[in-house]
PDB file of C-alpha atoms and ligand atoms in Angstrom:
ATOM      1  CA  MET E   1      13.650  -5.395  -9.537  1.00  0.00           C
ATOM      2  CA  GLU E   2      13.319  -7.525 -12.602  1.00  0.00           C
ATOM      3  CA  ASP E   3      14.637  -6.783 -16.118  1.00  0.00           C
ATOM      4  CA  GLU E   4      12.500  -9.351 -17.990  1.00  0.00           C
ATOM      5  CA  LYS E   5       9.400  -7.395 -18.977  1.00  0.00           C
ATOM      6  CA  ASP E   6       6.854 -10.305 -18.910  1.00  0.00           C
ATOM      7  CA  LEU E   7       8.010 -11.609 -15.580  1.00  0.00           C
ATOM      8  CA  ARG E   8       8.148  -8.113 -14.158  1.00  0.00           C
ATOM      9  CA  GLU E   9       4.557  -7.450 -15.164  1.00  0.00           C
ATOM     10  CA  ALA E  10       3.303 -10.795 -13.925  1.00  0.00           C
ATOM     11  CA  LEU E  11       4.957 -10.181 -10.566  1.00  0.00           C
ATOM     12  CA  ARG E  12       3.470  -6.684 -10.430  1.00  0.00           C
ATOM     13  CA  ASP E  13      -0.018  -8.054 -11.260  1.00  0.00           C
ATOM     14  CA  THR E  14       0.209 -10.905  -8.774  1.00  0.00           C
ATOM     15  CA  LEU E  15       1.271  -8.591  -5.901  1.00  0.00           C
ATOM     16  CA  ALA E  16      -1.171  -5.858  -6.791  1.00  0.00           C
ATOM     17  CA  ALA E  17      -4.010  -8.395  -6.905  1.00  0.00           C
ATOM     18  CA  ALA E  18      -3.005  -9.461  -3.395  1.00  0.00           C
ATOM     19  CA  GLY E  19      -3.364  -5.874  -2.141  1.00  0.00           C
ATOM     20  CA  TYR E  20       0.263  -4.719  -2.238  1.00  0.00           C
ATOM     21  CA  THR E  21       1.466  -1.436  -3.653  1.00  0.00           C
ATOM     22  CA  VAL E  22       4.199  -2.205  -6.193  1.00  0.00           C
ATOM     23  CA  GLU E  23       7.075  -0.168  -7.680  1.00  0.00           C
ATOM     24  CA  CYS E  24       9.152  -1.709 -10.471  1.00  0.00           C
ATOM     25  CA  CYS E  25      12.724  -1.211 -11.449  1.00  0.00           C
ATOM     26  CA  GLU E  26      14.378  -2.555 -14.615  1.00  0.00           C
ATOM     27  CA  ASN E  27      18.004  -2.343 -13.705  1.00  0.00           C
ATOM     28  CA  GLY E  28      20.511  -2.606 -10.920  1.00  0.00           C
ATOM     29  CA  PRO E  29      21.361   1.083 -10.352  1.00  0.00           C
ATOM     30  CA  ASP E  30      17.622   2.080 -10.291  1.00  0.00           C
ATOM     31  CA  GLY E  31      16.984  -0.807  -7.893  1.00  0.00           C
ATOM     32  CA  LEU E  32      19.816   0.385  -5.551  1.00  0.00           C
ATOM     33  CA  ASP E  33      18.341   3.829  -5.513  1.00  0.00           C
ATOM     34  CA  ALA E  34      14.909   2.484  -4.673  1.00  0.00           C
ATOM     35  CA  LEU E  35      16.324   0.290  -1.910  1.00  0.00           C
ATOM     36  CA  CYS E  36      18.432   3.025  -0.355  1.00  0.00           C
ATOM     37  CA  CYS E  37      15.695   5.619  -0.296  1.00  0.00           C
ATOM     38  CA  GLY E  38      13.955   3.449   2.271  1.00  0.00           C
ATOM     39  CA  GLY E  39      10.480   3.816   0.977  1.00  0.00           C
ATOM     40  CA  CYS E  40       9.654   0.100   0.436  1.00  0.00           C
ATOM     41  CA  GLU E  41       8.744  -2.455   3.030  1.00  0.00           C
ATOM     42  CA  LEU E  42       9.966  -5.517   1.043  1.00  0.00           C
ATOM     43  CA  ALA E  43      12.014  -5.851  -2.149  1.00  0.00           C
ATOM     44  CA  LEU E  44      12.074  -8.645  -4.685  1.00  0.00           C
ATOM     45  CA  LEU E  45      15.455  -8.701  -6.366  1.00  0.00           C
ATOM     46  CA  ASP E  46      16.354 -10.566  -9.571  1.00  0.00           C
ATOM     47  CA  ARG E  47      20.036 -11.780  -9.504  1.00  0.00           C
ATOM     48  CA  LEU E  48      20.865 -11.109 -13.122  1.00  0.00           C
ATOM     49  CA  LEU E  49      20.160  -7.441 -13.867  1.00  0.00           C
ATOM     50  CA  PRO E  50      21.557  -5.046 -16.431  1.00  0.00           C
ATOM     51  CA  GLY E  51      23.861  -2.324 -15.051  1.00  0.00           C
ATOM     52  CA  MET E  52      24.627  -3.991 -11.825  1.00  0.00           C
ATOM     53  CA  ASP E  53      24.402  -7.571 -10.609  1.00  0.00           C
ATOM     54  CA  GLY E  54      21.526  -8.228  -8.139  1.00  0.00           C
ATOM     55  CA  LEU E  55      23.843  -9.395  -5.376  1.00  0.00           C
ATOM     56  CA  GLU E  56      26.055  -6.255  -5.819  1.00  0.00           C
ATOM     57  CA  VAL E  57      22.912  -4.170  -5.471  1.00  0.00           C
ATOM     58  CA  LEU E  58      22.139  -6.059  -2.229  1.00  0.00           C
ATOM     59  CA  ARG E  59      25.643  -5.723  -0.824  1.00  0.00           C
ATOM     60  CA  GLN E  60      25.821  -2.032  -1.564  1.00  0.00           C
ATOM     61  CA  ALA E  61      22.333  -1.423  -0.013  1.00  0.00           C
ATOM     62  CA  ARG E  62      23.267  -3.361   3.109  1.00  0.00           C
ATOM     63  CA  GLN E  63      26.523  -1.373   3.397  1.00  0.00           C
ATOM     64  CA  ALA E  64      24.474   1.748   3.065  1.00  0.00           C
ATOM     65  CA  GLY E  65      22.461   0.693   6.059  1.00  0.00           C
ATOM     66  CA  CYS E  66      19.349  -0.571   4.173  1.00  0.00           C
ATOM     67  CA  ALA E  67      17.423  -2.943   6.426  1.00  0.00           C
ATOM     68  CA  THR E  68      14.503  -3.657   4.024  1.00  0.00           C
ATOM     69  CA  PRO E  69      13.678  -7.372   3.790  1.00  0.00           C
ATOM     70  CA  VAL E  70      14.896  -8.691   0.424  1.00  0.00           C
ATOM     71  CA  LEU E  71      13.669 -11.820  -1.395  1.00  0.00           C
ATOM     72  CA  VAL E  72      16.072 -12.812  -4.160  1.00  0.00           C
ATOM     73  CA  LEU E  73      14.666 -14.290  -7.376  1.00  0.00           C
ATOM     74  CA  THR E  74      16.930 -16.239  -9.572  1.00  0.00           C
ATOM     75  CA  ALA E  75      17.304 -18.883 -12.260  1.00  0.00           C
ATOM     76  CA  LEU E  76      20.640 -19.826 -10.548  1.00  0.00           C
ATOM     77  CA  ASP E  77      19.667 -22.458  -7.999  1.00  0.00           C
ATOM     78  CA  GLY E  78      22.723 -24.258  -6.864  1.00  0.00           C
ATOM     79  CA  VAL E  79      23.507 -24.540  -3.144  1.00  0.00           C
ATOM     80  CA  GLY E  80      26.545 -22.204  -3.681  1.00  0.00           C
ATOM     81  CA  ASP E  81      24.253 -19.624  -5.321  1.00  0.00           C
ATOM     82  CA  ARG E  82      21.840 -19.670  -2.391  1.00  0.00           C
ATOM     83  CA  VAL E  83      24.639 -19.363   0.186  1.00  0.00           C
ATOM     84  CA  GLU E  84      26.217 -16.519  -1.802  1.00  0.00           C
ATOM     85  CA  GLY E  85      22.786 -14.750  -1.936  1.00  0.00           C
ATOM     86  CA  LEU E  86      22.155 -15.170   1.732  1.00  0.00           C
ATOM     87  CA  ASP E  87      25.777 -14.039   2.605  1.00  0.00           C
ATOM     88  CA  ALA E  88      25.125 -10.884   0.552  1.00  0.00           C
ATOM     89  CA  GLY E  89      22.202  -9.935   2.793  1.00  0.00           C
ATOM     90  CA  ALA E  90      19.172 -11.707   1.295  1.00  0.00           C
ATOM     91  CA  ASP E  91      16.370 -12.664   3.612  1.00  0.00           C
ATOM     92  CA  ASP E  92      15.041 -15.396   1.418  1.00  0.00           C
ATOM     93  CA  TYR E  93      15.706 -17.014  -1.909  1.00  0.00           C
ATOM     94  CA  LEU E  94      13.204 -18.238  -4.590  1.00  0.00           C
ATOM     95  CA  ALA E  95      14.277 -20.102  -7.686  1.00  0.00           C
ATOM     96  CA  LYS E  96      12.645 -19.448 -11.056  1.00  0.00           C
ATOM     97  CA  PRO E  97      10.232 -20.634 -12.309  1.00  0.00           C
ATOM     98  CA  PHE E  98       7.969 -20.404  -9.205  1.00  0.00           C
ATOM     99  CA  ALA E  99       4.266 -20.565  -8.612  1.00  0.00           C
ATOM    100  CA  PRO E 100       2.496 -17.277  -7.788  1.00  0.00           C
ATOM    101  CA  GLU E 101       1.126 -18.939  -4.618  1.00  0.00           C
ATOM    102  CA  GLU E 102       4.622 -19.669  -3.422  1.00  0.00           C
ATOM    103  CA  LEU E 103       5.817 -16.180  -4.104  1.00  0.00           C
ATOM    104  CA  LEU E 104       2.919 -14.684  -2.050  1.00  0.00           C
ATOM    105  CA  ALA E 105       3.537 -17.152   0.776  1.00  0.00           C
ATOM    106  CA  ARG E 106       7.251 -16.102   0.917  1.00  0.00           C
ATOM    107  CA  VAL E 107       6.240 -12.407   0.804  1.00  0.00           C
ATOM    108  CA  ARG E 108       3.760 -12.921   3.628  1.00  0.00           C
ATOM    109  CA  ALA E 109       6.319 -14.789   5.634  1.00  0.00           C
ATOM    110  CA  LEU E 110       8.870 -12.089   5.275  1.00  0.00           C
ATOM    111  CA  GLY E 111       6.182  -9.552   5.998  1.00  0.00           C
ATOM    112  CA  ARG E 112       5.369 -11.080   9.310  1.00  0.00           C
ATOM    113  CA  ARG E 113       8.664  -9.962  10.702  1.00  0.00           C
ATOM    114  CA  PRO E 114       7.495  -6.342  10.937  1.00  0.00           C
ATOM    115  CA  ALA E 115       3.821  -6.823  11.524  1.00  0.00           C
ATOM    116  CA  ARG E 116       2.777  -3.767   9.442  1.00  0.00           C
ATOM    117  CA  TRP E 117       3.247  -5.614   6.260  1.00  0.00           C
ATOM    118  CA  GLU E 118      -0.225  -7.165   5.910  1.00  0.00           C
ATOM    119  CA  PRO E 119      -2.531  -5.379   3.406  1.00  0.00           C
ATOM    120  CA  THR E 120      -4.739  -3.017   5.387  1.00  0.00           C
ATOM    121  CA  ALA E 121      -8.491  -3.342   5.116  1.00  0.00           C
ATOM    122  CA  LEU E 122     -10.746  -1.455   7.421  1.00  0.00           C
ATOM    123  CA  ARG E 123     -14.268  -2.885   8.076  1.00  0.00           C
ATOM    124  CA  ARG E 124     -17.060  -0.839   9.612  1.00  0.00           C
ATOM    125  CA  GLY E 125     -20.790  -1.038   9.264  1.00  0.00           C
ATOM    126  CA  ASP E 126     -21.638  -2.193   5.737  1.00  0.00           C
ATOM    127  CA  VAL E 127     -18.370  -1.146   4.039  1.00  0.00           C
ATOM    128  CA  GLU E 128     -14.852  -2.263   3.760  1.00  0.00           C
ATOM    129  CA  LEU E 129     -12.046   0.206   2.915  1.00  0.00           C
ATOM    130  CA  ASP E 130      -8.825  -1.179   1.432  1.00  0.00           C
ATOM    131  CA  VAL E 131      -6.566   1.663   2.449  1.00  0.00           C
ATOM    132  CA  ALA E 132      -3.516   0.494   0.420  1.00  0.00           C
ATOM    133  CA  GLY E 133      -5.537   0.003  -2.732  1.00  0.00           C
ATOM    134  CA  ARG E 134      -7.966   2.927  -1.997  1.00  0.00           C
ATOM    135  CA  VAL E 135     -10.946   0.751  -2.817  1.00  0.00           C
ATOM    136  CA  LEU E 136     -14.268   1.197  -0.995  1.00  0.00           C
ATOM    137  CA  THR E 137     -16.553  -1.798  -1.174  1.00  0.00           C
ATOM    138  CA  GLY E 138     -20.143  -1.689  -0.073  1.00  0.00           C
ATOM    139  CA  PRO E 139     -23.437  -3.612  -0.763  1.00  0.00           C
ATOM    140  CA  ALA E 140     -23.715  -2.059  -4.290  1.00  0.00           C
ATOM    141  CA  GLY E 141     -20.002  -2.814  -5.309  1.00  0.00           C
ATOM    142  CA  ALA E 142     -16.571  -1.353  -5.184  1.00  0.00           C
ATOM    143  CA  ARG E 143     -15.381   2.189  -5.846  1.00  0.00           C
ATOM    144  CA  THR E 144     -11.915   3.576  -6.237  1.00  0.00           C
ATOM    145  CA  LEU E 145     -11.123   6.669  -4.238  1.00  0.00           C
ATOM    146  CA  SER E 146      -8.551   9.424  -4.668  1.00  0.00           C
ATOM    147  CA  GLY E 147      -5.801   9.531  -2.025  1.00  0.00           C
ATOM    148  CA  ARG E 148      -7.428  12.443  -0.261  1.00  0.00           C
ATOM    149  CA  GLU E 149     -10.874  10.939  -0.328  1.00  0.00           C
ATOM    150  CA  CYS E 150      -9.486   7.655   1.126  1.00  0.00           C
ATOM    151  CA  ALA E 151      -7.585   9.433   3.903  1.00  0.00           C
ATOM    152  CA  LEU E 152     -10.778  11.362   4.802  1.00  0.00           C
ATOM    153  CA  LEU E 153     -12.993   8.278   4.906  1.00  0.00           C
ATOM    154  CA  GLU E 154     -10.304   6.346   6.793  1.00  0.00           C
ATOM    155  CA  LEU E 155     -10.378   9.065   9.552  1.00  0.00           C
ATOM    156  CA  PHE E 156     -14.122   8.788   9.858  1.00  0.00           C
ATOM    157  CA  LEU E 157     -14.183   5.042   9.852  1.00  0.00           C
ATOM    158  CA  HIS E 158     -11.722   5.043  12.770  1.00  0.00           C
ATOM    159  CA  ASN E 159     -14.005   7.443  14.661  1.00  0.00           C
ATOM    160  CA  PRO E 160     -17.617   6.360  14.100  1.00  0.00           C
ATOM    161  CA  GLY E 161     -20.249   8.370  15.878  1.00  0.00           C
ATOM    162  CA  VAL E 162     -17.670  10.964  16.916  1.00  0.00           C
ATOM    163  CA  THR E 163     -18.082  14.609  15.849  1.00  0.00           C
ATOM    164  CA  LEU E 164     -14.741  15.523  14.271  1.00  0.00           C
ATOM    165  CA  PRO E 165     -14.023  19.267  14.304  1.00  0.00           C
ATOM    166  CA  ARG E 166     -12.846  20.862  11.033  1.00  0.00           C
ATOM    167  CA  GLU E 167      -9.463  21.654  12.521  1.00  0.00           C
ATOM    168  CA  ARG E 168      -8.828  17.925  13.356  1.00  0.00           C
ATOM    169  CA  ILE E 169      -9.977  16.892   9.874  1.00  0.00           C
ATOM    170  CA  LEU E 170      -7.591  19.451   8.347  1.00  0.00           C
ATOM    171  CA  LEU E 171      -4.720  18.345  10.503  1.00  0.00           C
ATOM    172  CA  ASN E 172      -5.236  14.613   9.926  1.00  0.00           C
ATOM    173  CA  VAL E 173      -5.964  14.624   6.166  1.00  0.00           C
ATOM    174  CA  TRP E 174      -4.124  17.730   4.905  1.00  0.00           C
ATOM    175  CA  GLY E 175      -1.288  17.952   7.476  1.00  0.00           C
ATOM    176  CA  PRO E 176      -0.132  20.801   9.815  1.00  0.00           C
ATOM    177  CA  ASP E 177       1.459  22.960   7.095  1.00  0.00           C
ATOM    178  CA  SER E 178      -1.320  22.827   4.492  1.00  0.00           C
ATOM    179  CA  GLU E 179      -2.674  26.026   2.929  1.00  0.00           C
ATOM    180  CA  VAL E 180      -5.996  24.328   2.235  1.00  0.00           C
ATOM    181  CA  GLU E 181      -9.143  26.471   2.473  1.00  0.00           C
ATOM    182  CA  SER E 182     -11.891  25.522   4.711  1.00  0.00           C
ATOM    183  CA  GLY E 183     -14.373  25.194   1.835  1.00  0.00           C
ATOM    184  CA  ASN E 184     -12.202  22.390   0.392  1.00  0.00           C
ATOM    185  CA  ILE E 185     -13.186  20.206   3.318  1.00  0.00           C
ATOM    186  CA  ASP E 186     -16.791  20.569   2.363  1.00  0.00           C
ATOM    187  CA  ASN E 187     -15.963  19.692  -1.253  1.00  0.00           C
ATOM    188  CA  TYR E 188     -14.260  16.467  -0.157  1.00  0.00           C
ATOM    189  CA  ILE E 189     -17.005  15.631   2.343  1.00  0.00           C
ATOM    190  CA  HIS E 190     -19.399  15.955  -0.580  1.00  0.00           C
ATOM    191  CA  LEU E 191     -17.277  13.568  -2.688  1.00  0.00           C
ATOM    192  CA  VAL E 192     -16.986  10.963   0.081  1.00  0.00           C
ATOM    193  CA  ARG E 193     -20.746  11.082   0.640  1.00  0.00           C
ATOM    194  CA  ARG E 194     -21.229  10.411  -2.976  1.00  0.00           C
ATOM    195  CA  ARG E 195     -18.718   7.465  -2.880  1.00  0.00           C
ATOM    196  CA  LEU E 196     -20.515   5.956   0.076  1.00  0.00           C
ATOM    197  CA  ARG E 197     -23.918   6.310  -1.703  1.00  0.00           C
ATOM    198  CA  LEU E 198     -22.579   4.804  -4.883  1.00  0.00           C
ATOM    199  CA  ALA E 199     -21.141   1.847  -2.919  1.00  0.00           C
ATOM    200  CA  GLY E 200     -24.704   1.366  -1.526  1.00  0.00           C
ATOM    201  CA  SER E 201     -23.723   2.095   2.018  1.00  0.00           C
ATOM    202  CA  ARG E 202     -26.321   3.182   4.605  1.00  0.00           C
ATOM    203  CA  MET E 203     -23.612   5.117   6.454  1.00  0.00           C
ATOM    204  CA  GLU E 204     -23.778   8.906   6.267  1.00  0.00           C
ATOM    205  CA  LEU E 205     -21.483  11.834   6.955  1.00  0.00           C
ATOM    206  CA  VAL E 206     -23.634  14.208   8.984  1.00  0.00           C
ATOM    207  CA  THR E 207     -22.913  17.998   9.139  1.00  0.00           C
ATOM    208  CA  CYS E 208     -22.623  19.265  12.746  1.00  0.00           C
ATOM    209  CA  ARG E 209     -23.254  22.984  12.315  1.00  0.00           C
ATOM    210  CA  GLY E 210     -20.469  25.130  13.575  1.00  0.00           C
ATOM    211  CA  THR E 211     -18.197  22.274  14.494  1.00  0.00           C
ATOM    212  CA  GLY E 212     -17.512  19.661  11.896  1.00  0.00           C
ATOM    213  CA  TYR E 213     -18.730  16.239  10.662  1.00  0.00           C
ATOM    214  CA  ARG E 214     -19.691  12.889  12.097  1.00  0.00           C
ATOM    215  CA  LEU E 215     -20.107   9.462  10.578  1.00  0.00           C
ATOM    216  CA  GLU E 216     -23.394   7.814  11.402  1.00  0.00           C
ATOM    217  CA  GLU E 217     -23.373   3.980  11.008  1.00  0.00           C
ATOM    218  CA  ASP E 218     -27.113   3.646  10.744  1.00  0.00           C
ATOM    219  CA  PRO E 219     -28.891   6.978  10.436  1.00  0.00           C
ATOM    220  CA  CYS E 220     -32.677   6.902  10.656  1.00  0.00           C
TER     221      CYS E 220
HETATM  222 CA1   CA A   1      17.216 -11.153 -15.117  1.00  0.00          CA
END
């Protein structure tokens, strides 16, 4: 949450480049909504925001039961300001201007509390899949995947050499209530095969007639 456009965009770029998924808010009330809906794993909160002061956002979010770690960013950097921020429920405090490296270090430190905060990269065979950024990197370079392609490939990378029945693929990638048609799986398998090929990978999604598909790390 940051109302100054340049800083907001710089923060977003810095965090995105480090592998985080970023959602921006420009004012206090929107920030409060974003915090209270519980979808984020860490929040950066500017103190001086239009609509509602950053600390008021924090107080109200904490009162509403929000437990998201919050790093307060501010140009106000007296001891009294830090204490006030921490009292309002901030987990850490960073004074402007700050170096991107310091911001990332603070974000990582806060992220260590619940271990699930590290950016997720999955390595297998000759590829690496950045699940958060949906980027597949292989010997021939990087490819961006759609959400569905990424979920599908992630499932196979977790289960190399295992024949995955179509029902399991449907359940894992499309969910229990999906109306997806069986032919759709074939279309997505085709797309993921193409991504693997374009990334220069030797890995192959093999069709197992009558059952499903299997990821072969080194097919001959
Ligand atoms: Ca501001």
